[in-house]
Tab-separated table of C-alpha atoms in Angstrom:
chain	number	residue	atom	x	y	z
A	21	UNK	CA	48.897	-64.908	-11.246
A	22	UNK	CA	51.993	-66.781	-12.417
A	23	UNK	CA	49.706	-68.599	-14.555
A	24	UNK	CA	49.200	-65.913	-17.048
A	25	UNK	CA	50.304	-65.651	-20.384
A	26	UNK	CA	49.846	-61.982	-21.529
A	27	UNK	CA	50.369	-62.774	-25.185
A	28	UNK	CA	46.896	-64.254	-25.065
A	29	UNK	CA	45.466	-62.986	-22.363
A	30	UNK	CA	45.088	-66.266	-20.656
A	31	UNK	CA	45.528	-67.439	-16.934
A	32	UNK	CA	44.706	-71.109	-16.749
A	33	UNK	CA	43.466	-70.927	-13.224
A	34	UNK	CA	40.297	-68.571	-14.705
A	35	UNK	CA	39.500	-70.587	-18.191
A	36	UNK	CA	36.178	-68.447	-18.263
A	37	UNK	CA	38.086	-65.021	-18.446
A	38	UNK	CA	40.524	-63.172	-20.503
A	39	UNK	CA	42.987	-61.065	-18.410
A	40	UNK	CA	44.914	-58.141	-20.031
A	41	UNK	CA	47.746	-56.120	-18.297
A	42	UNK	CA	47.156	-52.683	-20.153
A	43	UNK	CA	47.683	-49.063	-20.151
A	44	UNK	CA	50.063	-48.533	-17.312
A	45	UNK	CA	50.609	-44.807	-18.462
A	46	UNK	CA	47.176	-44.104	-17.909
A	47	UNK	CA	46.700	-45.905	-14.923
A	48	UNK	CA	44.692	-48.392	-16.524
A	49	UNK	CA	46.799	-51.628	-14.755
A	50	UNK	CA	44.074	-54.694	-15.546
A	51	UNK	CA	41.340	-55.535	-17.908
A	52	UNK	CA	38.933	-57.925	-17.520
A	53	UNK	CA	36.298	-59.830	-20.997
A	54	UNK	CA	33.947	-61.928	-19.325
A	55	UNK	CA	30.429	-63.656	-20.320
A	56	UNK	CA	27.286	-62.025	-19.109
A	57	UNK	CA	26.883	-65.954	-17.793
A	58	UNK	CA	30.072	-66.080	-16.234
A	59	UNK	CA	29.843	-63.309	-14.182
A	60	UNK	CA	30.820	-65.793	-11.192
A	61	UNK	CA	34.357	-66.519	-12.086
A	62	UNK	CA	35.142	-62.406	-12.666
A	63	UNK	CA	33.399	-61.762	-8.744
A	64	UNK	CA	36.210	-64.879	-7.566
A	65	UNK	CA	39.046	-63.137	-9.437
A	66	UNK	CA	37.837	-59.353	-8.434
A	67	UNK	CA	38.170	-60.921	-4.493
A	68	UNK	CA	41.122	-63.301	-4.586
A	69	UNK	CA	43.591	-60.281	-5.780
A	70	UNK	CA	41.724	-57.742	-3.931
A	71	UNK	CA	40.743	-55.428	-6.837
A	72	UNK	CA	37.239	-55.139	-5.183
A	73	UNK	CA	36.668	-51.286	-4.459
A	74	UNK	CA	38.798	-50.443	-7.721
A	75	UNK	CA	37.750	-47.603	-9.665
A	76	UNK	CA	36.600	-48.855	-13.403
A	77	UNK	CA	35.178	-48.167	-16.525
A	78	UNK	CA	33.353	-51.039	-18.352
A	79	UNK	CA	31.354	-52.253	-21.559
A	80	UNK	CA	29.012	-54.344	-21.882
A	81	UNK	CA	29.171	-55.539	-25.650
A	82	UNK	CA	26.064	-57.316	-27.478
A	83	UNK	CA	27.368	-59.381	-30.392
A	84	UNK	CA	30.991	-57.308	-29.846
A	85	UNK	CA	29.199	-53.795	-30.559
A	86	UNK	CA	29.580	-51.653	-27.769
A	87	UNK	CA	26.158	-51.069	-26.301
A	88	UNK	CA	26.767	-49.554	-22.750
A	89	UNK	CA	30.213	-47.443	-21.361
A	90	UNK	CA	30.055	-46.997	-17.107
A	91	UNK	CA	32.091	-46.300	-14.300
A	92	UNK	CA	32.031	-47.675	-11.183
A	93	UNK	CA	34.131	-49.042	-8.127
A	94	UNK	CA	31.943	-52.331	-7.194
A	95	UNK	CA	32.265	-53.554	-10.953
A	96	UNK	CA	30.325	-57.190	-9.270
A	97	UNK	CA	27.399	-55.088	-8.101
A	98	UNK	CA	26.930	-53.397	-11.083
A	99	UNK	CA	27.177	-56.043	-13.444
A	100	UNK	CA	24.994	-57.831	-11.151
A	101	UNK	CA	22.299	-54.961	-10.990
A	102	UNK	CA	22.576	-54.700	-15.334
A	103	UNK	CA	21.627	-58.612	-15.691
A	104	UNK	CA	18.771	-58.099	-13.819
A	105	UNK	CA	17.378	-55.261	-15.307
A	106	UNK	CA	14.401	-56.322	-17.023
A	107	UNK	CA	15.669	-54.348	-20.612
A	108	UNK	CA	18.647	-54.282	-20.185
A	109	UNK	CA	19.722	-57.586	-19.594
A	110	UNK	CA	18.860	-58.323	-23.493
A	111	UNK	CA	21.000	-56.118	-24.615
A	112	UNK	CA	24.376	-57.226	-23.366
A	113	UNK	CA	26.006	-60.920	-23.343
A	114	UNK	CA	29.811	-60.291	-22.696
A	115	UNK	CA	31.500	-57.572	-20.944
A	116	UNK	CA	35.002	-55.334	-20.603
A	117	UNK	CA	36.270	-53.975	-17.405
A	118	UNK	CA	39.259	-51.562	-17.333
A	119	UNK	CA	40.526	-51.030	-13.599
A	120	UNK	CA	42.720	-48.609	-12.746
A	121	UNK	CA	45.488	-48.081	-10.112
């Protein structure tokens, strides 16, 4: 991830996805604001640096209000599994991830 500029949160190689370095006191080490749409590009970036199997705690925002808070350690899965819920998948279009060490 030489690419990434953390004053923007910006790593050209993933245009679709903001990438944060964050609380490292907490254990909080990555964060992840993706697209309900571009779920794709955060599953290739959760493989390719092996933070599959991470314990997390995500949002999913509608409009930038929070609207859901989870944990979970396959964050693809469950993102997955909330945009094909038949109610739920209205109420979300972008989404936060927070992994931590």
């Amino acid at each position: 991830m030489n690419d990434l500029d953390l004053r923007i949160g910006f790593d050209s190689s993933t245009p679709k996805i903001k990438i944060y370095n964050l609380i490292p006191d907490l254990g909080i080490t990555r964060g992840f604001g993706v697209n309900k749409d571009d779920r794709s590009a955060l599953s290739e970036v959760i493989y390719n640096y092996d933070y599959s199997e991470r314990d997390c705690v995500y949002l999913l925002l509608s409009h930038m209000s929070v609207n859901y808070v989870g944990t979970t350690q396959d964050i693809v899965r469950r993102l997955g599994e909330h945009a094909t819920r038949r109610n739920a998948s209205k109420n979300w279009d972008r989404s936060l991830v927070f992994l931590y060490n």
